[in-house]
Amino acid sequence: NVILMDAEKRSQKVLIREESDTFVHEGARFRHDLESSSEIIWKSERDGWDHLYLFDANTGEVKNQITKGEYVVHKVLHVDEKNRRVLFIAGGENKAENPYHQHHYWVNLDGSKLTQITEPNFNHTLKYSADYRYAIDIQQTAAIAPAFKMIDTQTGEELVHLGHCDDSELKKSGWTAPEIFVAKDRDGKFDIWGNIYRPHNFDSTKKYPVIEDIYAGPHGHFVEKYFRCWSIRVHELTMRGFIVVQIDGKGTHKRCREFSHFSYKNLADAGFPDRIKWIKAAAQKYPQMDTSRVGIFGGSAGGQSSTGALLFHGDFYKVAVSDCGCHDNRMDKIWWNEQWMDWPIGPHYAEQSNVTNAYKLQGKLMLTVGEIDKNVDPASTMQVADALIKANKDFKLLVLPSKDHGAGEMNYARYARYEFFRKHL
């Protein structure tokens, strides 16, 4: 809420109230008070997409919607009050392009003259001059190495080409860039985007086990959108003969409200029907992907999901390695869990808990946790271990002494993860 208070009259009035029958994403909020006028710029999903609105700061009435359409405003970079316009980042406005690619725009506060200043079909990072007149534009994708240029930020015109990264020698070494792959969701409505990372010296005549690197936290999206020649969690596995995939399923952020809010009271879903359909579609196109040997790993919310893969989808996923998982949403941080699962705690908390569903385990599971995790209580992992023991389930538990959140990414634990996948896949 934005509340106008009169100290002398001891009165107050709610100017802006953001309401939802599901949740309001607290981390995606934006408010800017215009000093030159009694107006407020406010970000809201009220029309089904994350957009900017101009409010009257005295009455609380919407003067006009600043941005509108089937795309998502990611971030406001600059408010030019003198010329009454906004510089912002958005994704999805170019319909034939990956909707997660970041593009930069100007728009007038009355909603007119929406101007894209970045080139289509790339993900852009811009470094602006102090007066926002010029910018260094770094354009790339997960599969295309970066190029650098200086642009005129009013028009997007390239003023100076500064160079580009040459990945030819990298490819000659046997390294392959990831493939950006898209398939329809479980209902055939939304495009699901992800990356396929192939092994070093990939042989198209061979079959390879597939490992999904998962993070399905509803506060963000996870699939790599930038060019990375080396990512430890991915390439340590591809160098050892695995195909690795990353997927942004339903319930993750930076898409429309219907897509993102699918996570409401529904964290255990984690977009798994979309992910499984995506992997099967990729394997149909690329028979080198062996869908009889599919593993999964992740940490924190990804730890919750990767364990859930064997509890709820053990007919597809065969092996999971889960680090520091928030396995029961009654145990973890209130500000995170209750935002998506809501209050009061209802039966859906227990129904979606990895603890109460531990008896459903199929496949091979390894749990890792740091002894002094200050983000997700280590007791959450211990409760799952206890429930698995009571259900007489076979699993592996690795506790890392004196280590904090994300301990599963330290060298010792990563090697144990690789060995676990090698042994069982």
XYZ file of C-alpha atoms in Angstrom:
425
model
C 0.000 0.000 0.000
C 0.900 3.654 -0.439
C -0.743 5.640 2.365
C -1.145 9.419 2.531
C -1.010 10.654 6.132
C -1.878 14.077 7.577
C -0.042 14.489 10.872
C -2.030 17.552 11.983
C -5.442 16.073 11.231
C -4.274 12.618 12.304
C -5.932 11.187 9.223
C -4.787 8.705 6.621
C -5.901 7.593 3.191
C -4.852 4.585 1.115
C -3.722 5.994 -2.234
C -2.535 2.819 -3.930
C -3.490 -0.681 -2.873
C -2.062 -3.656 -4.713
C -4.404 -6.640 -4.370
C -4.401 -10.171 -5.718
C -6.388 -13.359 -5.207
C -3.052 -15.216 -5.288
C 0.063 -13.244 -4.250
C 1.780 -9.918 -4.790
C 5.435 -10.482 -5.706
C 7.063 -8.268 -3.073
C 10.480 -8.506 -4.679
C 9.235 -7.158 -8.033
C 7.757 -3.921 -6.673
C 8.694 -0.477 -7.984
C 7.637 3.013 -6.902
C 8.956 6.405 -7.969
C 7.582 9.730 -6.705
C 7.940 12.507 -9.261
C 9.413 15.595 -7.603
C 8.143 17.956 -10.295
C 4.510 16.882 -10.002
C 2.166 15.148 -7.589
C 2.441 11.825 -9.378
C 3.678 8.317 -8.643
C 5.025 5.714 -11.068
C 3.967 2.279 -9.853
C 4.555 -1.261 -11.161
C 1.670 -3.717 -11.096
C 0.414 -6.995 -12.588
C -3.217 -5.846 -12.438
C -3.822 -6.355 -16.177
C -2.107 -9.769 -16.201
C 1.355 -8.457 -17.105
C 3.962 -6.590 -15.060
C 3.566 -2.962 -16.242
C 4.037 0.661 -15.205
C 1.177 2.977 -14.182
C 0.997 6.698 -13.496
C -0.997 7.611 -10.369
C -2.243 10.935 -9.035
C -0.412 11.253 -5.698
C -3.259 13.289 -4.154
C -6.277 11.224 -5.159
C -4.757 7.803 -5.782
C -6.465 7.596 -9.170
C -4.747 6.001 -12.166
C -4.018 8.799 -14.638
C -2.915 6.344 -17.326
C -1.108 3.088 -17.948
C 2.432 3.880 -19.082
C 3.348 0.481 -20.573
C 0.858 -1.973 -21.997
C 0.929 -5.201 -23.981
C 1.938 -8.844 -23.762
C 5.385 -8.250 -22.331
C 6.923 -7.821 -18.874
C 8.696 -4.779 -17.426
C 11.785 -6.083 -15.608
C 13.331 -2.927 -14.212
C 13.124 0.875 -14.392
C 16.570 2.386 -15.033
C 15.904 6.117 -15.186
C 13.009 8.579 -14.889
C 13.528 11.697 -17.006
C 11.131 14.086 -15.268
C 12.047 17.061 -17.450
C 11.011 15.274 -20.639
C 8.403 13.115 -18.855
C 9.671 9.741 -19.998
C 11.036 6.506 -18.531
C 13.976 4.289 -19.497
C 13.312 0.648 -18.634
C 14.188 -2.996 -19.321
C 11.528 -5.415 -20.558
C 11.199 -8.856 -22.113
C 8.695 -10.497 -24.419
C 7.721 -7.511 -26.553
C 9.391 -9.065 -29.626
C 7.085 -12.006 -30.283
C 9.460 -14.142 -32.362
C 12.198 -13.973 -29.735
C 13.125 -15.622 -26.456
C 10.839 -13.742 -24.002
C 13.543 -13.682 -21.333
C 15.938 -11.621 -23.449
C 16.340 -8.171 -21.935
C 15.673 -5.161 -24.158
C 15.894 -1.470 -23.293
C 13.129 1.046 -24.046
C 12.072 4.641 -23.678
C 8.407 5.506 -23.217
C 6.624 8.756 -22.431
C 4.730 8.969 -19.138
C 1.464 9.236 -21.081
C 2.222 5.856 -22.684
C 3.177 7.223 -26.099
C 6.308 6.697 -28.200
C 7.493 3.336 -26.961
C 11.000 3.113 -28.462
C 13.194 0.010 -28.376
C 16.878 0.950 -28.497
C 18.378 -2.557 -28.553
C 18.707 -4.958 -31.458
C 16.294 -7.945 -31.599
C 17.352 -11.564 -31.036
C 19.982 -10.784 -28.423
C 20.078 -10.423 -24.644
C 21.385 -6.945 -23.821
C 23.378 -5.378 -20.991
C 23.848 -1.607 -21.305
C 26.332 0.599 -19.450
C 25.000 4.180 -19.644
C 26.822 7.496 -19.588
C 25.979 9.790 -16.660
C 23.474 11.758 -18.764
C 21.965 8.606 -20.368
C 22.847 9.990 -23.815
C 25.187 7.144 -24.775
C 25.680 3.544 -23.741
C 28.005 0.606 -24.205
C 25.769 -2.207 -25.448
C 26.887 -5.788 -24.730
C 24.732 -8.115 -26.833
C 24.797 -11.887 -26.603
C 22.745 -15.015 -26.027
C 23.532 -18.242 -24.202
C 24.756 -19.586 -27.559
C 26.276 -16.462 -29.179
C 29.450 -14.861 -27.806
C 29.224 -11.173 -26.806
C 29.681 -8.229 -29.157
C 30.307 -4.695 -27.919
C 29.245 -1.377 -29.401
C 28.540 2.193 -28.376
C 25.034 3.378 -29.208
C 22.984 6.551 -29.273
C 20.421 5.845 -26.559
C 17.779 8.037 -28.191
C 17.588 5.951 -31.348
C 19.624 2.787 -30.709
C 21.921 3.688 -33.606
C 25.366 2.092 -33.460
C 28.010 4.816 -33.214
C 31.146 2.709 -32.724
C 31.687 -1.034 -33.065
C 34.009 -1.913 -30.197
C 34.663 -5.567 -30.962
C 33.410 -9.060 -30.274
C 34.472 -12.269 -28.565
C 35.895 -14.896 -30.916
C 34.929 -18.406 -29.813
C 36.353 -20.257 -32.857
C 39.335 -21.713 -30.978
C 37.039 -22.795 -28.173
C 34.866 -24.729 -30.620
C 37.914 -26.317 -32.248
C 38.826 -27.761 -28.841
C 35.642 -29.850 -28.826
C 33.496 -27.426 -26.826
C 29.970 -26.858 -28.093
C 27.701 -23.911 -27.352
C 24.371 -24.704 -25.702
C 21.302 -24.966 -27.888
C 18.322 -22.805 -26.946
C 15.333 -25.139 -27.268
C 11.618 -24.388 -26.996
C 8.604 -26.687 -26.625
C 4.992 -26.251 -25.560
C 3.849 -26.636 -21.944
C 1.640 -29.432 -20.621
C -1.493 -27.808 -22.068
C 0.024 -26.687 -25.354
C -0.538 -23.016 -24.489
C 2.769 -21.501 -23.391
C 6.237 -21.790 -24.877
C 8.699 -23.361 -22.439
C 12.293 -22.247 -22.981
C 15.477 -24.002 -21.988
C 19.071 -24.861 -22.908
C 20.687 -28.114 -24.011
C 24.380 -28.535 -23.118
C 26.120 -31.345 -24.990
C 29.218 -33.266 -23.886
C 32.738 -32.314 -24.904
C 33.530 -33.906 -28.291
C 29.857 -34.807 -28.714
C 29.301 -37.925 -30.870
C 25.926 -37.909 -32.625
C 26.021 -41.708 -32.988
C 26.008 -42.280 -29.211
C 23.347 -42.222 -26.488
C 23.940 -40.005 -23.459
C 22.284 -39.839 -20.031
C 20.461 -36.566 -19.361
C 20.739 -34.472 -16.191
C 18.477 -31.529 -15.424
C 19.956 -28.630 -13.472
C 16.842 -27.249 -11.753
C 15.809 -24.132 -9.898
C 12.067 -23.514 -9.873
C 11.827 -20.728 -7.288
C 8.809 -18.573 -8.250
C 10.681 -15.349 -7.520
C 12.889 -15.642 -10.606
C 13.885 -17.549 -13.708
C 16.951 -19.748 -13.885
C 17.998 -20.845 -17.383
C 21.260 -19.194 -18.463
C 20.639 -16.257 -20.840
C 24.259 -15.115 -21.139
C 27.223 -16.653 -22.952
C 29.327 -18.713 -20.562
C 32.190 -20.804 -21.913
C 32.522 -22.471 -18.509
C 29.952 -23.050 -15.782
C 31.186 -25.413 -13.096
C 27.821 -26.980 -12.276
C 27.074 -27.622 -15.960
C 30.390 -28.237 -17.690
C 31.900 -30.504 -15.047
C 29.081 -32.867 -16.027
C 29.227 -32.355 -19.802
C 33.001 -32.934 -19.703
C 32.233 -36.315 -18.126
C 29.776 -37.458 -20.756
C 26.372 -36.174 -19.661
C 23.891 -34.022 -21.567
C 22.725 -31.271 -19.189
C 19.497 -29.317 -19.595
C 18.074 -26.230 -17.918
C 14.359 -25.362 -18.207
C 12.099 -22.540 -17.010
C 8.762 -24.253 -16.400
C 5.403 -22.813 -15.391
C 5.393 -21.126 -12.009
C 8.643 -19.205 -12.546
C 8.939 -15.422 -12.907
C 9.239 -12.856 -15.745
C 6.292 -14.121 -17.757
C 2.602 -13.222 -17.661
C 0.612 -13.466 -14.437
C -1.116 -16.697 -15.514
C 2.251 -18.353 -16.140
C 4.021 -17.029 -13.044
C 1.199 -17.352 -10.516
C 0.784 -21.026 -11.333
C 3.091 -21.509 -8.345
C 0.468 -20.201 -5.886
C -0.082 -22.850 -3.184
C 1.577 -25.153 -5.700
C 5.351 -25.188 -5.137
C 5.586 -28.976 -5.375
C 4.443 -28.843 -8.994
C 7.677 -26.984 -9.907
C 6.616 -27.080 -13.557
C 7.496 -30.782 -13.760
C 4.858 -31.759 -16.357
C 6.261 -28.963 -18.568
C 9.860 -30.041 -17.940
C 9.187 -33.702 -18.687
C 7.300 -32.817 -21.877
C 10.177 -30.498 -22.893
C 12.824 -33.189 -22.365
C 10.760 -35.722 -24.312
C 10.302 -33.221 -27.168
C 14.051 -32.544 -27.226
C 14.807 -36.281 -27.208
C 12.410 -36.840 -30.078
C 14.419 -34.345 -32.124
C 17.768 -35.495 -30.745
C 17.758 -39.292 -30.158
C 21.185 -39.000 -28.506
C 19.262 -37.974 -25.351
C 18.466 -41.182 -23.445
C 15.204 -40.553 -21.562
C 15.533 -43.890 -19.767
C 18.500 -42.375 -17.883
C 17.415 -38.958 -16.564
C 18.883 -37.401 -13.421
C 18.264 -34.070 -11.697
C 20.029 -31.833 -9.182
C 19.528 -28.472 -7.497
C 20.046 -26.493 -4.325
C 17.771 -24.629 -1.899
C 14.420 -24.370 -3.734
C 16.143 -26.547 -6.341
C 16.923 -29.014 -3.562
C 13.248 -29.167 -2.686
C 12.321 -29.692 -6.344
C 14.985 -32.261 -7.188
C 13.947 -34.474 -4.281
C 10.321 -33.908 -5.266
C 11.173 -35.215 -8.739
C 11.757 -38.693 -7.274
C 8.765 -38.502 -4.951
C 6.190 -37.268 -7.450
C 7.730 -38.169 -10.842
C 9.901 -41.187 -10.074
C 8.656 -42.904 -13.212
C 10.677 -40.406 -15.297
C 13.542 -39.128 -13.117
C 15.824 -41.935 -11.913
C 18.518 -40.169 -9.850
C 18.521 -36.939 -7.823
C 21.138 -34.987 -5.869
C 19.569 -32.356 -3.607
C 21.523 -29.733 -1.690
C 20.225 -27.667 1.265
C 16.616 -28.176 0.216
C 13.694 -26.329 1.803
C 11.934 -29.683 1.877
C 8.955 -28.604 3.961
C 7.553 -25.114 3.557
C 6.448 -25.089 7.199
C 10.140 -25.126 8.157
C 11.781 -22.496 5.979
C 11.838 -18.665 5.968
C 8.387 -17.151 6.546
C 8.897 -14.288 4.070
C 9.619 -16.708 1.220
C 7.274 -19.613 1.848
C 4.193 -17.685 2.865
C 4.451 -15.351 -0.129
C 3.812 -18.292 -2.473
C 2.028 -20.816 -0.214
C -0.080 -18.222 1.641
C -1.313 -17.972 5.206
C -2.783 -19.596 7.241
C -0.908 -22.862 6.957
C -3.371 -25.263 5.360
C -3.376 -28.915 4.353
C -1.599 -28.026 1.080
C 1.622 -27.492 3.066
C 1.697 -31.116 4.250
C 0.393 -32.448 0.940
C 3.384 -30.899 -0.880
C 6.048 -31.612 1.747
C 8.974 -33.864 0.889
C 8.871 -35.058 4.491
C 5.297 -36.316 4.464
C 5.782 -37.776 0.981
C 9.168 -39.393 1.624
C 7.612 -42.864 1.560
C 6.925 -42.384 -2.192
C 10.626 -42.321 -3.068
C 11.600 -44.095 -6.278
C 15.099 -44.095 -7.713
C 18.408 -43.077 -6.179
C 18.654 -40.002 -3.938
C 21.610 -38.193 -2.400
C 21.008 -35.377 0.092
C 23.719 -32.831 0.922
C 23.568 -30.075 3.513
C 25.878 -27.629 5.262
C 25.996 -28.100 9.018
C 25.563 -24.368 9.761
C 23.273 -23.336 6.918
C 21.914 -19.887 7.871
C 19.484 -19.641 4.962
C 17.529 -22.905 5.027
C 17.510 -24.683 8.379
C 19.563 -27.924 8.105
C 16.790 -29.554 10.129
C 14.718 -29.528 6.954
C 17.131 -32.016 5.357
C 17.335 -34.044 8.559
C 13.558 -34.342 8.717
C 13.526 -35.789 5.184
C 16.324 -38.197 6.123
C 14.385 -39.276 9.213
C 11.204 -39.844 7.186
C 13.129 -41.851 4.574
C 14.654 -44.045 7.274
C 11.250 -44.643 8.838
C 9.925 -45.595 5.393
C 12.883 -47.990 4.976
C 14.093 -46.159 1.869
C 17.678 -46.381 0.620
C 19.426 -43.029 0.169
C 22.738 -41.265 0.733
C 23.292 -38.347 3.139
C 26.346 -36.060 3.066
C 26.664 -33.489 5.863
C 29.387 -30.894 5.308
C 30.771 -29.732 8.691
C 31.033 -25.989 9.348
C 29.642 -25.181 5.887
C 26.830 -22.719 5.069
C 24.078 -22.552 2.454
C 25.062 -23.936 -0.922
C 27.696 -26.266 0.513
C 26.792 -28.758 -2.215
C 28.719 -26.606 -4.698
C 32.056 -26.954 -2.908
C 34.638 -29.187 -4.623
C 34.194 -32.232 -2.400
C 30.400 -32.251 -2.735
C 30.417 -31.614 -6.490
C 32.724 -34.580 -6.992
C 30.418 -36.710 -4.848
C 27.509 -35.531 -7.019
C 29.290 -36.509 -10.196
C 30.234 -39.926 -8.786
C 26.616 -40.522 -7.733
C 25.348 -39.751 -11.220
C 28.113 -41.808 -12.840
C 27.326 -44.814 -10.684
C 23.575 -44.794 -11.232
C 23.253 -43.397 -14.771
